Coordinates of C-alpha atoms in Angstrom, one line a residue:
M1 CA 201.2 322.9 182.8
K2 CA 197.7 325.5 183.7
V3 CA 197.5 329.0 182.4
I4 CA 194.5 331.0 183.2
H5 CA 194.5 334.5 181.0
L6 CA 192.6 337.4 182.1
I7 CA 191.4 340.0 179.5
S8 CA 188.5 342.8 179.7
G9 CA 186.9 340.9 176.8
G10 CA 186.1 344.3 174.5
D11 CA 189.8 344.5 172.8
S12 CA 190.5 344.5 168.9
G13 CA 193.0 345.1 166.3
G14 CA 197.0 343.4 167.3
A15 CA 196.0 342.9 171.0
K16 CA 192.9 340.7 169.6
T17 CA 194.6 338.9 167.3
H18 CA 197.9 338.3 169.6
V19 CA 195.7 336.8 172.4
H20 CA 193.2 334.7 170.0
S21 CA 196.1 333.1 167.8
L22 CA 198.3 332.3 170.7
L23 CA 195.5 330.9 173.1
Q24 CA 194.2 328.4 170.0
N25 CA 197.8 327.1 169.3
L26 CA 198.8 326.8 172.8
S27 CA 196.3 324.8 173.9
R28 CA 197.2 322.4 171.4
T29 CA 200.5 322.0 174.1
I30 CA 199.3 323.0 177.2
E31 CA 195.9 323.5 179.0
V32 CA 194.6 327.5 179.1
T33 CA 191.7 329.2 180.1
M34 CA 190.8 332.8 178.8
V35 CA 188.2 334.8 181.3
C36 CA 186.9 337.6 179.9
F37 CA 185.0 340.5 181.9
M38 CA 182.4 341.1 179.2
E39 CA 180.4 339.1 176.4
G40 CA 181.1 340.2 173.3
P41 CA 182.5 339.5 170.2
F42 CA 185.7 338.9 171.5
A43 CA 184.8 336.0 173.3
Q44 CA 182.4 334.5 171.2
E45 CA 185.5 334.3 168.3
A46 CA 187.1 332.6 171.0
R47 CA 184.7 330.1 171.8
E48 CA 184.5 329.7 167.7
L49 CA 188.5 329.0 167.7
G50 CA 188.1 326.3 170.1
I51 CA 189.7 328.6 173.3
S52 CA 188.6 327.6 176.7
T53 CA 186.4 330.9 177.4
V54 CA 184.5 331.9 180.7
V55 CA 182.8 335.2 180.7
L56 CA 182.2 337.1 184.1
P57 CA 180.4 340.1 183.9
G58 CA 179.1 342.9 185.9
H59 CA 180.6 346.1 188.0
N60 CA 181.0 344.1 191.3
L61 CA 184.9 344.4 191.4
L62 CA 184.4 342.0 194.9
H63 CA 182.5 339.4 193.5
T64 CA 184.8 339.1 190.5
F65 CA 187.9 338.7 192.7
R66 CA 186.1 336.0 194.8
T67 CA 185.0 334.2 192.0
L68 CA 188.6 334.4 190.4
K69 CA 190.3 333.4 193.0
Q70 CA 188.4 330.1 193.8
M71 CA 188.1 329.2 190.2
I72 CA 192.5 329.3 190.5
R73 CA 192.2 327.3 193.9
E74 CA 190.3 324.9 192.2
G75 CA 191.2 324.4 188.8
G76 CA 195.0 323.9 189.8
Y77 CA 196.2 326.6 187.9
Q78 CA 200.3 327.4 187.8
I79 CA 200.5 331.0 186.2
I80 CA 198.1 334.1 185.9
H81 CA 198.9 335.7 182.5
C82 CA 197.1 339.1 182.3
H83 CA 196.5 341.1 179.1
G84 CA 195.0 344.9 179.2
A85 CA 194.5 347.5 182.1
R86 CA 191.1 345.1 183.5
G87 CA 193.1 342.2 183.5
N88 CA 196.3 344.1 184.8
M89 CA 194.1 345.3 187.4
M90 CA 192.4 341.8 188.7
G91 CA 195.8 340.4 188.4
A92 CA 197.2 342.7 190.6
L93 CA 194.7 341.8 193.4
L94 CA 195.1 337.6 193.2
R95 CA 198.7 337.9 193.4
K96 CA 198.6 337.8 197.1
A97 CA 195.6 335.9 197.6
T98 CA 196.2 333.1 195.3
G99 CA 200.1 333.1 195.5
L100 CA 200.6 332.6 192.0
P101 CA 202.9 334.4 189.6
V102 CA 201.3 336.6 187.8
V103 CA 202.7 337.7 184.2
T104 CA 201.3 340.9 182.2
T105 CA 201.7 341.4 178.0
V106 CA 202.8 344.9 177.3
H107 CA 200.5 344.8 174.1
S108 CA 201.2 349.0 173.5
D109 CA 202.5 352.0 175.2
Y110 CA 200.4 351.9 178.0
R111 CA 200.8 355.9 178.5
L112 CA 199.3 356.2 175.3
D113 CA 196.9 353.7 175.6
Y114 CA 193.8 356.1 175.9
L115 CA 195.3 359.3 174.0
G116 CA 192.3 361.4 173.2
R117 CA 190.1 360.1 176.0
P118 CA 191.0 362.6 178.7
F119 CA 188.9 360.6 181.3
S120 CA 189.7 357.0 180.7
R121 CA 193.2 358.1 180.5
V122 CA 192.9 359.1 184.2
S123 CA 190.7 356.1 185.3
Y124 CA 192.0 353.1 183.7
G125 CA 195.3 354.5 182.4
T126 CA 196.0 355.3 186.2
I127 CA 194.8 352.1 187.1
N128 CA 196.7 350.0 184.8
T129 CA 199.8 352.4 185.7
I130 CA 199.9 351.6 189.0
A131 CA 198.9 347.7 188.2
L132 CA 201.9 347.2 186.0
R133 CA 204.4 347.9 189.2
R134 CA 202.6 345.3 191.2
L135 CA 202.9 342.0 188.7
D136 CA 206.0 339.9 189.1
Y137 CA 206.9 339.9 185.0
R138 CA 206.1 341.5 182.2
I139 CA 206.0 340.6 178.8
G140 CA 207.2 343.2 175.9
V141 CA 205.5 342.9 172.6
S142 CA 208.7 343.7 170.3
D143 CA 212.6 344.5 172.0
A144 CA 211.3 348.4 171.3
M145 CA 208.5 348.1 174.1
T146 CA 211.1 345.8 176.6
N147 CA 213.5 348.7 176.0
L148 CA 211.0 351.2 177.1
L149 CA 210.2 349.0 180.4
I150 CA 213.6 349.4 181.0
S151 CA 213.8 352.8 180.8
R152 CA 210.6 353.1 182.7
K153 CA 212.7 351.4 185.9
F154 CA 210.9 348.0 185.7
D155 CA 213.3 345.4 186.6
P156 CA 215.1 343.3 183.5
D157 CA 215.3 340.8 185.1
K158 CA 211.7 340.1 185.3
L159 CA 211.0 341.2 181.6
F160 CA 210.5 339.2 178.5
T161 CA 210.2 339.4 174.7
I162 CA 208.1 337.9 172.8
Y163 CA 207.0 339.1 168.4
N164 CA 203.7 339.3 167.1
G165 CA 204.2 335.8 165.0
L166 CA 201.8 335.0 162.3
D167 CA 200.9 331.8 160.4
F168 CA 202.8 332.0 156.6
T169 CA 200.7 328.9 154.9
P170 CA 200.3 329.7 151.7
R171 CA 196.1 331.5 151.6
T172 CA 194.2 332.2 148.9
P173 CA 192.1 335.7 148.9
A174 CA 188.2 335.0 148.2
M175 CA 188.0 337.8 146.1
T176 CA 190.1 339.4 142.9
R177 CA 191.8 343.1 143.4
E178 CA 188.8 344.3 141.2
A179 CA 186.3 342.8 142.7
Y180 CA 187.3 343.8 146.1
W181 CA 187.7 347.6 145.3
K182 CA 184.4 347.2 143.7
S183 CA 183.0 345.7 146.9
V184 CA 184.1 348.6 149.4
G185 CA 183.6 351.4 146.3
L186 CA 187.1 352.1 145.7
Q187 CA 188.0 354.0 142.3
A188 CA 190.7 352.4 141.1
D189 CA 191.9 350.1 137.9
E190 CA 194.7 348.3 135.9
N191 CA 196.8 351.1 136.2
S192 CA 196.3 352.3 139.6
V193 CA 198.7 351.8 142.4
V194 CA 196.7 351.4 145.8
V195 CA 198.4 351.9 149.1
G196 CA 196.8 350.9 152.1
I197 CA 196.3 350.7 155.7
A198 CA 195.0 348.5 158.1
A199 CA 194.6 350.3 161.6
R200 CA 192.1 352.0 164.2
L201 CA 191.3 355.4 163.1
N202 CA 192.1 357.0 166.3
P203 CA 194.6 359.6 167.6
V204 CA 198.0 357.4 168.0
K205 CA 197.8 355.6 164.4
D206 CA 198.0 359.1 162.9
I207 CA 195.9 358.6 159.7
A208 CA 196.1 361.7 159.2
T209 CA 199.6 361.9 158.2
L210 CA 198.7 359.2 155.8
V211 CA 196.2 361.5 154.2
R212 CA 198.8 364.4 153.9
G213 CA 201.2 362.6 152.7
F214 CA 199.6 360.6 149.9
A215 CA 197.4 364.1 149.2
L216 CA 201.5 365.2 148.2
A217 CA 202.1 361.9 146.5
H218 CA 199.1 362.5 144.7
E219 CA 200.3 365.6 143.0
T220 CA 203.2 364.1 141.0
C221 CA 201.3 360.3 140.9
P222 CA 197.8 360.8 139.6
N223 CA 197.5 357.0 139.8
L224 CA 198.0 356.2 143.2
R225 CA 195.0 355.5 145.7
L226 CA 194.3 355.0 149.0
L227 CA 192.4 352.5 150.6
I228 CA 192.0 353.0 154.2
A229 CA 190.3 349.6 156.4
G230 CA 189.5 350.8 159.6
D231 CA 186.7 352.1 162.2
G232 CA 187.1 354.8 165.3
E233 CA 186.5 358.3 166.5
Q234 CA 188.7 359.9 164.0
M235 CA 186.4 359.1 160.8
D236 CA 184.4 361.9 160.4
M237 CA 187.6 364.3 160.9
L238 CA 189.6 362.2 158.2
K239 CA 187.1 362.2 155.9
N240 CA 187.0 366.0 156.0
L241 CA 191.0 366.4 155.8
A242 CA 190.8 364.1 152.0
R243 CA 187.9 366.3 151.0
E244 CA 189.6 369.5 152.0
L245 CA 193.2 368.5 150.2
G246 CA 191.5 367.4 147.2
V247 CA 192.0 363.7 147.2
A248 CA 188.6 362.7 148.7
E249 CA 187.3 360.6 145.0
Q250 CA 191.1 358.8 145.5
V251 CA 190.9 358.0 149.2
C252 CA 188.1 355.1 150.1
F253 CA 187.0 353.9 153.9
A254 CA 186.5 350.9 153.8
G255 CA 185.8 350.6 157.6
W256 CA 185.8 347.4 159.7
V257 CA 187.9 344.5 157.2
T258 CA 187.1 341.0 158.2
D259 CA 188.8 339.8 154.6
T260 CA 192.3 340.4 155.5
D261 CA 193.9 338.0 153.0
S262 CA 191.6 339.9 150.1
F263 CA 192.6 343.3 151.4
Y264 CA 195.8 343.0 150.8
N265 CA 195.7 341.0 148.1
A266 CA 194.1 344.6 146.8
L267 CA 197.1 346.7 147.7
D268 CA 200.1 347.5 146.1
I269 CA 202.3 349.0 149.1
N270 CA 201.2 348.7 152.8
T271 CA 201.6 351.8 155.2
L272 CA 201.7 352.0 159.2
T273 CA 201.5 356.0 160.4
S274 CA 201.4 355.4 164.3
L275 CA 202.9 357.5 166.8
S276 CA 203.4 354.8 168.9
E277 CA 203.8 350.6 168.2
T278 CA 205.1 347.9 169.9
F279 CA 205.0 345.1 166.5
P280 CA 201.6 345.4 164.9
Y281 CA 200.3 342.4 162.7
S282 CA 199.5 345.0 159.7
L283 CA 203.5 344.4 159.5
T284 CA 203.4 340.7 159.0
E285 CA 199.9 340.6 157.0
G286 CA 201.4 342.7 154.4
A287 CA 205.1 340.9 154.5
R288 CA 202.7 337.9 154.1
A289 CA 201.0 339.2 151.1
G290 CA 204.8 340.1 149.3
L291 CA 203.9 343.5 149.9
P292 CA 206.7 346.8 150.0
T293 CA 206.0 348.9 152.8
V294 CA 206.2 352.0 153.8
A295 CA 206.3 353.2 157.9
S296 CA 207.1 355.4 160.7
R297 CA 210.3 354.8 162.9
V298 CA 209.0 353.7 166.2
G299 CA 208.2 350.4 168.2
G300 CA 209.3 347.2 166.9
V301 CA 208.9 348.3 163.6
P302 CA 212.8 348.7 162.7
Y303 CA 213.5 345.2 164.0
L304 CA 211.5 343.9 160.6
I305 CA 212.3 346.2 158.5
E306 CA 215.7 347.6 157.2
H307 CA 215.1 351.2 155.7
G308 CA 215.7 350.7 151.6
V309 CA 215.7 346.7 152.2
H310 CA 212.7 345.9 153.5
G311 CA 210.9 348.7 153.1
F312 CA 211.2 352.6 154.0
L313 CA 211.0 354.1 157.1
F314 CA 210.7 357.7 158.0
E315 CA 209.8 359.5 161.7
A316 CA 206.6 360.0 162.9
G317 CA 204.5 362.9 161.7
D318 CA 207.0 363.4 158.6
D319 CA 204.0 363.2 155.8
Q320 CA 206.7 364.9 153.5
A321 CA 209.0 362.4 153.7
L322 CA 206.0 359.4 153.2
A323 CA 205.5 361.2 149.9
R324 CA 208.4 361.1 148.5
H325 CA 208.9 356.9 149.7
L326 CA 205.4 356.7 147.6
I327 CA 206.3 358.8 144.8
T328 CA 209.9 356.0 144.8
L329 CA 207.5 353.0 144.9
A330 CA 204.3 354.2 142.7
Q331 CA 206.8 354.9 139.9
D332 CA 208.7 351.7 139.8
P333 CA 207.3 348.3 139.9
E334 CA 210.1 346.3 139.6
L335 CA 211.4 347.7 143.2
R336 CA 207.8 347.3 144.7
R337 CA 208.5 343.8 144.1
H338 CA 212.2 343.4 144.6
I339 CA 211.1 344.8 148.5
G340 CA 208.0 342.6 148.8
Q341 CA 210.0 340.1 148.3
R342 CA 212.5 340.2 150.9
L343 CA 210.6 341.6 153.5
Y344 CA 208.3 338.6 153.0
Q345 CA 211.7 336.3 153.0
R346 CA 212.4 338.0 156.2
A347 CA 209.2 338.1 158.3
R348 CA 208.5 333.9 156.8
E349 CA 212.0 333.2 158.7
D350 CA 212.0 335.4 162.2
Y351 CA 208.1 336.0 162.8
S352 CA 206.7 333.0 162.4
L353 CA 203.5 331.9 165.0
E354 CA 205.9 329.0 165.8
S355 CA 208.6 330.6 166.8
T356 CA 206.3 332.8 168.6
L357 CA 204.4 329.8 170.6
Q358 CA 207.8 328.4 171.7
R359 CA 209.0 331.7 173.0
Q360 CA 205.6 331.6 174.7
L361 CA 206.1 328.1 176.4
S362 CA 210.4 329.1 177.1
I363 CA 208.6 331.9 179.1
Y364 CA 206.1 330.4 181.3
Q365 CA 209.2 327.5 182.0
A366 CA 211.2 330.5 183.1
I367 CA 208.6 332.0 185.5
L368 CA 207.9 328.6 186.8
R369 CA 211.6 328.0 187.3
R370 CA 212.3 331.3 188.8
Q371 CA 209.3 330.8 191.5
G372 CA 210.5 328.0 192.6
R373 CA 214.4 329.0 193.2
K374 CA 212.3 331.3 195.6
T375 CA 213.7 330.0 199.1
G376 CA 214.9 333.1 200.9
R377 CA 218.4 332.3 199.9
R378 CA 220.9 334.7 198.2
D379 CA 220.9 334.6 194.9
G380 CA 222.4 336.5 191.9
A381 CA 225.4 337.7 190.9
L382 CA 227.0 341.3 191.3
V383 CA 229.6 342.5 188.2
C384 CA 232.4 345.5 188.3
G385 CA 234.4 347.1 186.5
A386 CA 235.4 350.4 184.5
Y387 CA 231.5 350.1 183.1
G388 CA 229.5 352.8 181.6
R389 CA 232.6 354.8 180.2
G390 CA 232.1 354.1 176.8
N391 CA 234.7 352.1 176.3
A392 CA 234.8 349.6 174.0
G393 CA 237.2 347.2 175.6
D394 CA 235.4 347.0 178.9
D395 CA 231.9 347.3 177.3
A396 CA 233.2 344.1 175.2
I397 CA 234.2 342.4 178.8
L398 CA 230.9 343.5 180.0
E399 CA 229.1 341.6 177.0
A400 CA 231.3 338.4 177.4
I401 CA 230.6 337.9 181.4
V402 CA 227.2 338.6 181.0
T403 CA 226.8 336.4 178.2
E404 CA 228.5 333.5 180.1
L405 CA 226.3 333.8 183.0
R406 CA 223.3 333.6 181.0
Q407 CA 224.6 330.4 179.6
V408 CA 225.6 329.0 183.1
D409 CA 221.9 330.1 184.0
P410 CA 219.4 332.1 182.5
D411 CA 217.5 332.7 185.4
L412 CA 220.2 334.7 187.5
P413 CA 219.8 337.7 188.3
V414 CA 222.8 340.1 187.2
W415 CA 223.8 343.5 188.8
V416 CA 226.4 345.9 187.5
L417 CA 228.5 348.3 189.1
S418 CA 228.8 351.2 186.0
R419 CA 229.5 355.0 185.7
N420 CA 225.9 354.9 183.3
P421 CA 223.7 353.0 185.3
E422 CA 220.8 353.6 182.6
S423 CA 222.6 352.9 179.2
T424 CA 224.1 349.7 181.0
R425 CA 220.3 348.6 182.0
L426 CA 219.3 349.0 178.4
T427 CA 221.7 347.6 176.5
Y428 CA 222.4 344.2 178.7
R429 CA 219.4 344.2 179.8
V430 CA 220.5 343.7 183.8
N431 CA 220.0 345.6 186.8
S432 CA 222.2 348.5 187.0
I433 CA 224.1 350.3 190.4
Y434 CA 225.9 353.9 190.1
T435 CA 229.9 352.5 190.3
F436 CA 230.2 355.2 193.7
A437 CA 226.5 354.7 195.3
F438 CA 228.3 352.9 198.1
P439 CA 225.6 351.8 200.5
K440 CA 223.5 350.6 197.9
F441 CA 225.6 347.9 196.4
L442 CA 226.9 346.9 200.1
W443 CA 223.3 346.3 200.7
R444 CA 223.2 344.3 197.2
M445 CA 226.5 342.3 198.1
R446 CA 224.4 341.0 201.0
K447 CA 221.7 339.7 198.8
T448 CA 224.0 337.9 195.8
K449 CA 226.2 334.6 196.3
L450 CA 228.7 335.9 193.5
Y451 CA 230.9 339.0 193.0
I452 CA 232.7 339.4 190.0
N453 CA 235.7 341.8 189.5
G454 CA 235.3 341.6 186.0
G455 CA 237.8 342.1 183.4
G456 CA 240.4 344.5 182.0
S457 CA 243.7 346.1 183.7
L458 CA 241.9 346.4 187.3
M459 CA 244.8 345.7 189.3
Q460 CA 247.3 348.1 189.1
D461 CA 248.5 351.6 189.7
V462 CA 250.0 353.7 187.0
T463 CA 246.5 355.2 185.6
S464 CA 244.8 356.0 189.7
H465 CA 245.8 354.5 192.6
R466 CA 242.5 355.5 194.0
S467 CA 240.8 353.0 191.2
L468 CA 243.0 350.3 192.6
W469 CA 241.8 351.0 196.0
F470 CA 238.0 351.4 195.2
Y471 CA 238.6 347.3 193.4
L472 CA 240.4 346.1 196.6
F473 CA 237.5 347.8 198.7
T474 CA 235.0 345.8 196.7
I475 CA 236.3 342.7 196.5
S476 CA 237.1 342.3 200.3
W477 CA 234.1 343.7 201.4
A478 CA 232.1 341.3 198.9
K479 CA 233.8 338.7 200.6
R480 CA 232.9 339.7 204.0
L481 CA 229.3 340.2 203.4
G482 CA 229.1 336.7 202.4
N483 CA 229.6 336.0 198.5
Q484 CA 231.7 334.1 196.3
V485 CA 234.8 336.0 194.5
M486 CA 235.6 336.3 190.9
M487 CA 238.0 338.1 189.3
Y488 CA 237.6 337.4 185.5
G489 CA 239.6 337.5 182.8
C490 CA 241.9 339.6 184.7
G491 CA 245.2 341.3 183.7
I492 CA 247.7 341.8 186.8
G493 CA 250.0 344.8 187.2
P494 CA 252.0 347.0 186.8
I495 CA 251.7 347.8 190.8
H496 CA 254.2 350.0 191.2
S497 CA 254.1 351.0 194.6
P498 CA 255.5 348.9 197.5
A499 CA 252.7 349.7 199.4
N500 CA 249.9 349.0 197.1
R501 CA 251.7 345.4 196.4
Q502 CA 251.6 344.5 200.0
R503 CA 247.4 346.0 200.2
A504 CA 246.6 344.3 196.7
S505 CA 248.5 341.0 197.9
R506 CA 246.7 340.9 200.7
V507 CA 243.3 341.4 199.8
L508 CA 243.2 338.6 196.5
Q509 CA 245.2 336.0 199.5
K510 CA 242.1 336.3 201.8
S511 CA 239.1 337.3 199.7
V512 CA 239.4 335.9 196.3
D513 CA 238.1 332.3 195.3
A514 CA 239.1 332.0 191.8
I515 CA 240.9 334.5 189.3
T516 CA 241.2 333.9 185.2
L517 CA 244.0 335.0 183.7
R518 CA 244.4 336.4 180.5
D519 CA 248.2 336.4 179.9
T520 CA 251.3 334.7 181.3
H521 CA 253.1 338.3 182.7
S522 CA 250.0 338.6 184.4
K523 CA 250.8 335.2 186.3
D524 CA 253.9 335.4 186.9
E525 CA 252.7 338.7 188.7
L526 CA 250.3 337.1 191.5
E527 CA 253.5 334.7 191.9
D528 CA 255.6 337.6 192.8
M529 CA 253.2 338.8 195.1
K530 CA 252.6 335.5 197.0
V531 CA 248.9 335.4 196.0
T532 CA 248.4 331.5 195.8
A533 CA 245.5 330.6 197.9
P534 CA 243.0 331.7 194.8
E535 CA 242.5 328.9 192.1
I536 CA 244.4 330.7 189.4
I537 CA 243.8 329.6 185.8
L538 CA 245.7 331.3 182.5
S539 CA 242.4 331.5 180.4
A540 CA 242.6 333.9 177.1
D541 CA 240.8 337.3 177.0
P542 CA 237.2 337.2 178.0
T543 CA 236.1 338.5 174.5
V544 CA 237.2 336.0 172.4
I545 CA 233.5 334.3 173.0
L546 CA 231.9 336.8 171.2
P547 CA 230.6 336.5 167.7

């Protein structure tokens, strides 16, 4: 497998760590090349890590495009993988020119990437927003990011999720705690409890909330100290804020840190105060060091930290809640130790570098499989039932159907008719159409190959004649429009009206290929209605397959 990665080359923070770590380790299994659009520390560090790196500098977009197109064709690459605005823009241009599938990793909320920089937000932000829509696939860094993309109408069938994995091999810090404090100028001693954060000093990281929360906590716990690692446009503002709050002597700005092992070893409490995140490395790096963590409840953070078990969470911007959690941890060394150990165990088990690498390889394999099945023929399944109405039983049936379909064919596009399409899209990560949007679902039926009338007692006229007529209509038209038709996990009846029984018998006999039933009474009902043409299987309630 050959993959080419496109990235600006000026990246820092989590995106830089993710790309370097991923490509360094992927190159041991597959052939990868990274193309940067500027020379600098990013490209140089990549070369030092053994990553095949090409730099195409300059502002001549057309020349860069032609060079890349030739490079991709001659190099025999199979996938184009983009990162960031410039990579996405070039990937969108190369998509048709090369015919290759293009995937991008969404490292952060693209609407907040240029917060505080209005010109860049209008220019690069707009270009990135348009380019993201024109690519084939997207990888969200955390389930929260994937859900955010789904909520913004990106196709769930073309979304994947990955987490920033970390190498949990034991590491020995280069400096002791005391030596590190001295090296960065932090005024601390053996009785101090050191709170820390490693982040860019820009608005989205909201370090101001950390400074305010720390100042509040310091009033109760004067042995608290704050160590801030990072650089950015808010440095002066944050220093002024610390002076205004009277904690300038207790707050140390260490600047950009390269020795992260010594940095985290020097802390007692790790923090994160971002307004928006995907799944930041600062959490897993703190977890590797066994640090209890206090973090804002954003993005993928709650997937790692269960409040009160692996750390403490607070709503973004709530400096008072942050202060309360800092006080709780500062006053209880044993609690810090226990929570830090729990976080370490969870992060090591679920967010290792090895699991991230395997996930990335499986994503590439899925993309190549899906490209291979683009033959112009019908594809996908449309599922219809009483979904999106908040009924736990019906929702369980839908979960069972989606689970089984993905076990049979993990690449199968799935569409669901739902009363609440937005909720269904987010919950099951499937495409969804409003139940009574007749033109839309009839158009979709022309493209799918399987129609499933799914679960529950849909074939009955006790609660409503019209619902029975609706389901019979969809079954009939699904068959007319070329689908195989299945009724899944059904309960049949009671159908009291003779006209309804006759109509149901006619449609099921003519339009259904297979029926699985959940009880013997339903089998008797079908026999009484003289429905014999479909393959009829007495099975069980579909929800029994769920954990």
